[in-house]
Short mmCIF file of C-alpha atoms and ligand atoms in Angstrom, two decimals:
data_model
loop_
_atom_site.label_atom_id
_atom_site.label_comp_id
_atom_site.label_asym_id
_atom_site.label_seq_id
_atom_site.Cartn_x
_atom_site.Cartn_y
_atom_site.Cartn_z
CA UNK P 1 0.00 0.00 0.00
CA UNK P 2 1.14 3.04 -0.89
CA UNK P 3 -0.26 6.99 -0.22
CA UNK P 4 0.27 9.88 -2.89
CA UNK P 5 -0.89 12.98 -1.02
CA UNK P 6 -1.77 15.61 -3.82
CA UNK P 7 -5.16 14.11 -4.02
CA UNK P 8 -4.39 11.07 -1.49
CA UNK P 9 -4.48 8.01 -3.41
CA UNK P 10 -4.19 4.81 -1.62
CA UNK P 11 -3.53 1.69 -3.77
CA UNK P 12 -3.43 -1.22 -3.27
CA UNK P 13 -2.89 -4.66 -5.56
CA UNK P 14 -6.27 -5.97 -5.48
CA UNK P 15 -10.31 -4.93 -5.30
CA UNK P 16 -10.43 -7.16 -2.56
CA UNK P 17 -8.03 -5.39 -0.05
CA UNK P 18 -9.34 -2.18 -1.58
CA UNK P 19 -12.83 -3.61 -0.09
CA UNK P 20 -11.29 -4.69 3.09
CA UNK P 21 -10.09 -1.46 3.67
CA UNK P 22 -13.16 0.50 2.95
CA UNK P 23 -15.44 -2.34 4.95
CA UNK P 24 -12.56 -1.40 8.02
CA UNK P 25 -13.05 2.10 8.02
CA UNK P 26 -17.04 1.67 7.93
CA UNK P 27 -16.57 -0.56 10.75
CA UNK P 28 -13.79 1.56 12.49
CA UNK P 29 -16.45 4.88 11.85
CA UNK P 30 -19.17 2.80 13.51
CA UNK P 31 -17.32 1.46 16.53
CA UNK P 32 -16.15 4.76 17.67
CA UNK P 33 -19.90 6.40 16.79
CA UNK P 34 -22.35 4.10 16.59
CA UNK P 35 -24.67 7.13 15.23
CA UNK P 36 -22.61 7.95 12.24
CA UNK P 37 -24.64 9.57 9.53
CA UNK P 38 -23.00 7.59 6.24
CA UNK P 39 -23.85 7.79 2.51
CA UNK P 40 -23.10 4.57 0.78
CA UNK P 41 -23.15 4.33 -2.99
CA UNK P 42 -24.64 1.69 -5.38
CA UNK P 43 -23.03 0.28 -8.06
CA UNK P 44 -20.67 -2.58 -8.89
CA UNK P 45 -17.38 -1.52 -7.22
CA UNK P 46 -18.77 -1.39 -3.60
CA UNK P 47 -20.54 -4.90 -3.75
CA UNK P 48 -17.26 -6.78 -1.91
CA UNK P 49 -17.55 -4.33 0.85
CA UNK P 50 -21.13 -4.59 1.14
CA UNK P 51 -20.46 -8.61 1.28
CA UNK P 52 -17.84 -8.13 4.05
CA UNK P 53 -19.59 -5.52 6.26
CA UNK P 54 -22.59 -8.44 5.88
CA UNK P 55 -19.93 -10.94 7.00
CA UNK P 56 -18.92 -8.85 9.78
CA UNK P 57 -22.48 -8.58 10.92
CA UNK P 58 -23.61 -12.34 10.65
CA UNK P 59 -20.62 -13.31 13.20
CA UNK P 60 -22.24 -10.12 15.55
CA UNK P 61 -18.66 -8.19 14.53
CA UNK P 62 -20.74 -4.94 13.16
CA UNK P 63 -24.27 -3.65 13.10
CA UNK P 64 -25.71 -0.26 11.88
CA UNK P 65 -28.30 -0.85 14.52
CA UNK P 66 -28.01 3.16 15.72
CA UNK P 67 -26.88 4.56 12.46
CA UNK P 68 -28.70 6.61 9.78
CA UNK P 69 -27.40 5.44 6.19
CA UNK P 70 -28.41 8.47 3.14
CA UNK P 71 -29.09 7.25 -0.52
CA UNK P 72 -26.67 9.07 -2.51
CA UNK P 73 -28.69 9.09 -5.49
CA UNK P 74 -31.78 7.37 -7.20
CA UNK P 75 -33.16 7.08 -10.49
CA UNK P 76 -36.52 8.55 -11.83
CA UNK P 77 -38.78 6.66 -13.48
CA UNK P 78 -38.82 3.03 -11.98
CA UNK P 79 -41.95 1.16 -10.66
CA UNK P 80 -41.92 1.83 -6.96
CA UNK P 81 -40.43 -0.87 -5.64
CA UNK P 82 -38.27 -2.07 -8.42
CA UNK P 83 -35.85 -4.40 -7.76
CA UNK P 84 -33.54 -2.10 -10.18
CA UNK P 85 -33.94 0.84 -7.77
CA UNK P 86 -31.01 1.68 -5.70
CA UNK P 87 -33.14 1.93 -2.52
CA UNK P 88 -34.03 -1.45 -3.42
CA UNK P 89 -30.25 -2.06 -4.27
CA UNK P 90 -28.83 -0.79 -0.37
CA UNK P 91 -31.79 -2.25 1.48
CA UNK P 92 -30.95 -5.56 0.18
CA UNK P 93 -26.51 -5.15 0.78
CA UNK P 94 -26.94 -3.58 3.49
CA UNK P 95 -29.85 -2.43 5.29
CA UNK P 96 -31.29 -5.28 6.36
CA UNK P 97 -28.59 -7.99 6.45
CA UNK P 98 -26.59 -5.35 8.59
CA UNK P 99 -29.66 -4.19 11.46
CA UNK P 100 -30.26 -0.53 9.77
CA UNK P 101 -33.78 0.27 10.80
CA UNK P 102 -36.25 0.58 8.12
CA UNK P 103 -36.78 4.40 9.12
CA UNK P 104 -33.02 5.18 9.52
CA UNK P 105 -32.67 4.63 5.84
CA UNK P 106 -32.79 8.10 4.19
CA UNK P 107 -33.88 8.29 0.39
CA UNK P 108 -35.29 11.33 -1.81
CA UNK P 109 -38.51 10.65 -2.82
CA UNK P 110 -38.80 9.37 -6.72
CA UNK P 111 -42.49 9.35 -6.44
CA UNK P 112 -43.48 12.90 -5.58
CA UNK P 113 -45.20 14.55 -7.76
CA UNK P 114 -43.22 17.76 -7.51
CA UNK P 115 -39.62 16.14 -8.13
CA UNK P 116 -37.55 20.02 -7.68
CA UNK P 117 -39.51 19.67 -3.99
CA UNK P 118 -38.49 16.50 -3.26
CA UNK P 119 -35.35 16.88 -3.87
CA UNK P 120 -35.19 20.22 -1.68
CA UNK P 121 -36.45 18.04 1.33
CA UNK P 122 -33.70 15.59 0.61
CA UNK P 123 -31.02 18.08 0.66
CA UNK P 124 -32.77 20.18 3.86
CA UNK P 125 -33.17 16.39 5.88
CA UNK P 126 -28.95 16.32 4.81
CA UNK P 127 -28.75 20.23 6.41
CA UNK P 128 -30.67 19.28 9.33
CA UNK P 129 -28.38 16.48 10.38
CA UNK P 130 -25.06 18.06 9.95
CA UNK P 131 -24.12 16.20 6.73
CA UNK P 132 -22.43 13.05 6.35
CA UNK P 133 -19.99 11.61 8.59
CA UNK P 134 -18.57 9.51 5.96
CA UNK P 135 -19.65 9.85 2.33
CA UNK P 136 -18.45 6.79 0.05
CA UNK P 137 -17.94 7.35 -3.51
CA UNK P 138 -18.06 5.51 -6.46
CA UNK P 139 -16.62 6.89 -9.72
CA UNK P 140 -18.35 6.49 -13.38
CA UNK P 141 -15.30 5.77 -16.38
CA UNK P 142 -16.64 9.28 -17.45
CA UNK P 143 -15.80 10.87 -13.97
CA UNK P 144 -18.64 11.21 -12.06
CA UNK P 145 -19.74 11.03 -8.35
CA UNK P 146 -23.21 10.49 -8.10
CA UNK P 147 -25.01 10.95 -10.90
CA UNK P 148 -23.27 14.56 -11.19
CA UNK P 149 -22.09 14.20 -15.05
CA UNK P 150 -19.87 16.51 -16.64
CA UNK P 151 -20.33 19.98 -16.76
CA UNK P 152 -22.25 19.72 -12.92
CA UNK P 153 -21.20 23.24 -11.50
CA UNK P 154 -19.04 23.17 -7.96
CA UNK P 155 -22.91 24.42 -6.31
CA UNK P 156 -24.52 21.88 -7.09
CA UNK P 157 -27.61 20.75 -4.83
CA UNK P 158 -29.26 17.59 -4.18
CA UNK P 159 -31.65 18.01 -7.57
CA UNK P 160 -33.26 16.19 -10.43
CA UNK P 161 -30.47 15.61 -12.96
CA UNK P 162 -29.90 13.58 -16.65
CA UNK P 163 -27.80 11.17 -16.77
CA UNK P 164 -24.87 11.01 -19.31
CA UNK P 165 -25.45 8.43 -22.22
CA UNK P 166 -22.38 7.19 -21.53
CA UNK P 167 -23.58 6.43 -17.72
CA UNK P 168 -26.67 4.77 -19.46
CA UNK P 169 -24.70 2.30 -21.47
CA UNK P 170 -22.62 1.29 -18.87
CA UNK P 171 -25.81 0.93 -16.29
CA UNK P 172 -27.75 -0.70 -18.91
CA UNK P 173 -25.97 -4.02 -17.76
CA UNK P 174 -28.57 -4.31 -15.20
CA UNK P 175 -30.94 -4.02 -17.41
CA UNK P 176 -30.17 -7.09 -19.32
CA UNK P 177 -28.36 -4.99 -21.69
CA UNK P 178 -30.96 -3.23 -22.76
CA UNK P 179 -29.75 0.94 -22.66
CA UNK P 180 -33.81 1.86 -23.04
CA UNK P 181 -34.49 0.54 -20.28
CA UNK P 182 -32.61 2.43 -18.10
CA UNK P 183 -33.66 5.77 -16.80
CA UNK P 184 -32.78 8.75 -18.20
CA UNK P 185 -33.44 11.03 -14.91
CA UNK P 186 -32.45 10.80 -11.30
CA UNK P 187 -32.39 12.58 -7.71
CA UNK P 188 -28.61 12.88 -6.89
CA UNK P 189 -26.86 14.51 -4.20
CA UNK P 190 -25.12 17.32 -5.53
CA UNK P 191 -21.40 18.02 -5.36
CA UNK P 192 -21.66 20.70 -2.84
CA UNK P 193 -23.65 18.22 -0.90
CA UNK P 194 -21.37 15.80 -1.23
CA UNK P 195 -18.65 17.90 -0.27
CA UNK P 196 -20.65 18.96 3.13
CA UNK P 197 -19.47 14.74 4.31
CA UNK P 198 -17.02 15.18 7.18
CA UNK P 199 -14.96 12.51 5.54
CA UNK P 200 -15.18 11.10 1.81
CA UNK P 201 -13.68 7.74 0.40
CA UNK P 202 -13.77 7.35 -3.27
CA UNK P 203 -12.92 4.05 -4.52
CA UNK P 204 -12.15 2.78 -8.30
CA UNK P 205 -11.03 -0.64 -9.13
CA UNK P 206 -10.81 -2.66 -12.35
CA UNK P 207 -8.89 -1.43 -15.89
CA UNK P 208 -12.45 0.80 -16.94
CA UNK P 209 -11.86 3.31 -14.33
CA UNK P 210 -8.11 3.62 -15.41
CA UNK P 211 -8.66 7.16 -17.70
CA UNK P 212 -10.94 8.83 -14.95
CA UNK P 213 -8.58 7.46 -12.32
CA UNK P 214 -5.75 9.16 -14.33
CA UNK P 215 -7.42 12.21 -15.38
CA UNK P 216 -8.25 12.93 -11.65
CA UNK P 217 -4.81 12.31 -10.54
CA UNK P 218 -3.24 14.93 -13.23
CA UNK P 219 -5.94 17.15 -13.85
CA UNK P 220 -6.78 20.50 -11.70
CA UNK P 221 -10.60 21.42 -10.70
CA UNK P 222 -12.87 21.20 -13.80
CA UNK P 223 -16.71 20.72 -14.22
CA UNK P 224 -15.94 18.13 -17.14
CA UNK P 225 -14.46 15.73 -14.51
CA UNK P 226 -16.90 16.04 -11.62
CA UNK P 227 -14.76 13.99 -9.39
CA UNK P 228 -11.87 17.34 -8.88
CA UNK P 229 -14.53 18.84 -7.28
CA UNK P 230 -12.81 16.63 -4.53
CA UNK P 231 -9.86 18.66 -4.72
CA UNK P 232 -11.36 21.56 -2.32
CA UNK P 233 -12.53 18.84 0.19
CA UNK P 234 -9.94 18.38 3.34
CA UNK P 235 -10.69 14.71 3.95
CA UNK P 236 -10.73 12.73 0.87
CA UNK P 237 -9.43 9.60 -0.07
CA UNK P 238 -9.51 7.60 -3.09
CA UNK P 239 -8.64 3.78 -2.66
CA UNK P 240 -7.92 2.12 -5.87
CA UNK P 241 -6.57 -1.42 -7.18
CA UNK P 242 -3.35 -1.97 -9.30
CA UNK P 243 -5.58 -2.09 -12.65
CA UNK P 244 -7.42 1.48 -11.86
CA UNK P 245 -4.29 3.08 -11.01
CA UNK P 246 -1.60 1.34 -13.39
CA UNK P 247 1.46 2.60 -14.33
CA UNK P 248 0.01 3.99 -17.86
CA UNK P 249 -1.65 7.10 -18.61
CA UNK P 250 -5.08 6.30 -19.62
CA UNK P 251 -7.28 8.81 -21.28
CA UNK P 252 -10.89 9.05 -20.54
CA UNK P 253 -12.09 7.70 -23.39
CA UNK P 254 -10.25 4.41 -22.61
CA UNK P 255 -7.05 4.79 -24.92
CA UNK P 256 -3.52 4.56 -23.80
CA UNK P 257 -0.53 6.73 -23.80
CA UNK P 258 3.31 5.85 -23.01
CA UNK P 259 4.28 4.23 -19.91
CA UNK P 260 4.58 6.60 -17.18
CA UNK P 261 8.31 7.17 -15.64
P1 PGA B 1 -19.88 1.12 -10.71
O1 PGA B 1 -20.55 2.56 -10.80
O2 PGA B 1 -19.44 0.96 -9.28
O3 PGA B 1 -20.98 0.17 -11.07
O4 PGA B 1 -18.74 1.10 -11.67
C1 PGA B 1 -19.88 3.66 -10.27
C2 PGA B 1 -20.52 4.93 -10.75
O5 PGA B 1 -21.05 4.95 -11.89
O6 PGA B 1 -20.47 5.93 -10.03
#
């Protein structure tokens, strides 16, 4: 393991000590404040922590019994209920297998009819409880966090967004492949709200986060990589694997320069 403190990267050689790591600092968080307020992301890259923090609590090692756990972000448009919904997604890792109370899990409500209100009550119920203790990021190949696409602005609110094509074709695996069935509108925390967390872990694995892994690691604050909006937060991390952070430049749209010195 090694740390690189302009933006502190932590690698490591594998996604599974990369999950290790972030499943120990959930559990770390947890055992020092059993309250903690954390944001945990859906996705792929997050699914071996979400299996270790459920090991963890089958052998009574960890429980979110007294925490509050926030839905970073949620798409518009699903059937309530929908397996392919991310509440659906974090009740199933880890709500319920890890002793979260039904009403301690915090999500902005898809259904409302007013959508711009909805997401204003998400963002206010954030306010009200002092942010995030610990935020977890994911990171899309295109540089997201959330579903805060290119061109988001710094300000950015908890708000109805689009979502990049590019996030629909790579989402659309869940969706048996099929990129029209996957929604082209969401709730997502913003980046300001995101930036409110106390403490933020960001976490890439696998070759196809590579270019944004690089791009974030050479470029400076720009709303076409969302992910620099990092930059101006004092307590970020970013854990990657050997194949996200290589010893190549990548470029974003997945080509490769010359081998790094
Ligand atoms: P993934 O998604 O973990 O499934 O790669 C991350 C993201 O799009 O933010």
């Amino acid at each position: 393991m090694r740390a690189n403190n302009s933006l502190e990267i932590v690698d490591f050689e594998s996604e599974l000590e990369v999950s290790q790591a972030i499943a120990d600092e959930v559990v770390e968080l947890v055992t020092v404040n059993p309250f903690a307020k954390i944001s945990f992301p859906t996705g792929s890259t997050l699914q071996k922590t979400y299996g270790i923090l459920r090991d963890s609590a089958r052998l009574g090692r960890f429980s979110l019994a007294k925490a509050q756990v926030f839905l970073l972000d949620e798409y518009v448009g699903l059937p309530r209920g929908s397996i392919d919904s991310y509440l659906s997604f974090i009740s199933r890792e880890i709500q319920e297998p890890c002793g979260l109370p039904l009403e301690a899990l915090h999500f902005p409500d898809v259904h409302a009819s007013d959508l711009h209100e909805a997401s204003e009550k998400y963002e206010d119920l954030i306010r009200v409880v002092g942010g995030m203790d610990l935020q977890i990021l994911g990171i899309g190949s295109n540089g997201h966090i959330g579903f805060n696409e290119p061109g988001t602005p710094l300000n950015s609110r908890t708000r109805v967004a689009h979502l990049a094509p590019e996030t629909r074709e790579a989402n659309a695996r869940y969706f048996n492949g099929d990129i029209n069935m996957v929604p082209k509108r969401c709730i997502t925390q913003g980046l300001s709200t995101i930036l409110s967390a106390k403490k933020i872990l960001l976490v890439a694995t696998g070759l196809s986060k590579a270019g944004s892994v690089s791009a974030l690691r050479t470029s400076r604050m720009t709303e076409s990589l969302p992910a620099t909006a990092l930059l101006t937060h004092g307590d970020t991390r970013i854990f990657v694997d050997r194949q996200a952070y290589g010893n190549r430049e990548f470029f974003l749209d997945g080509s490769q320069g010359g081998l790094r010195s």
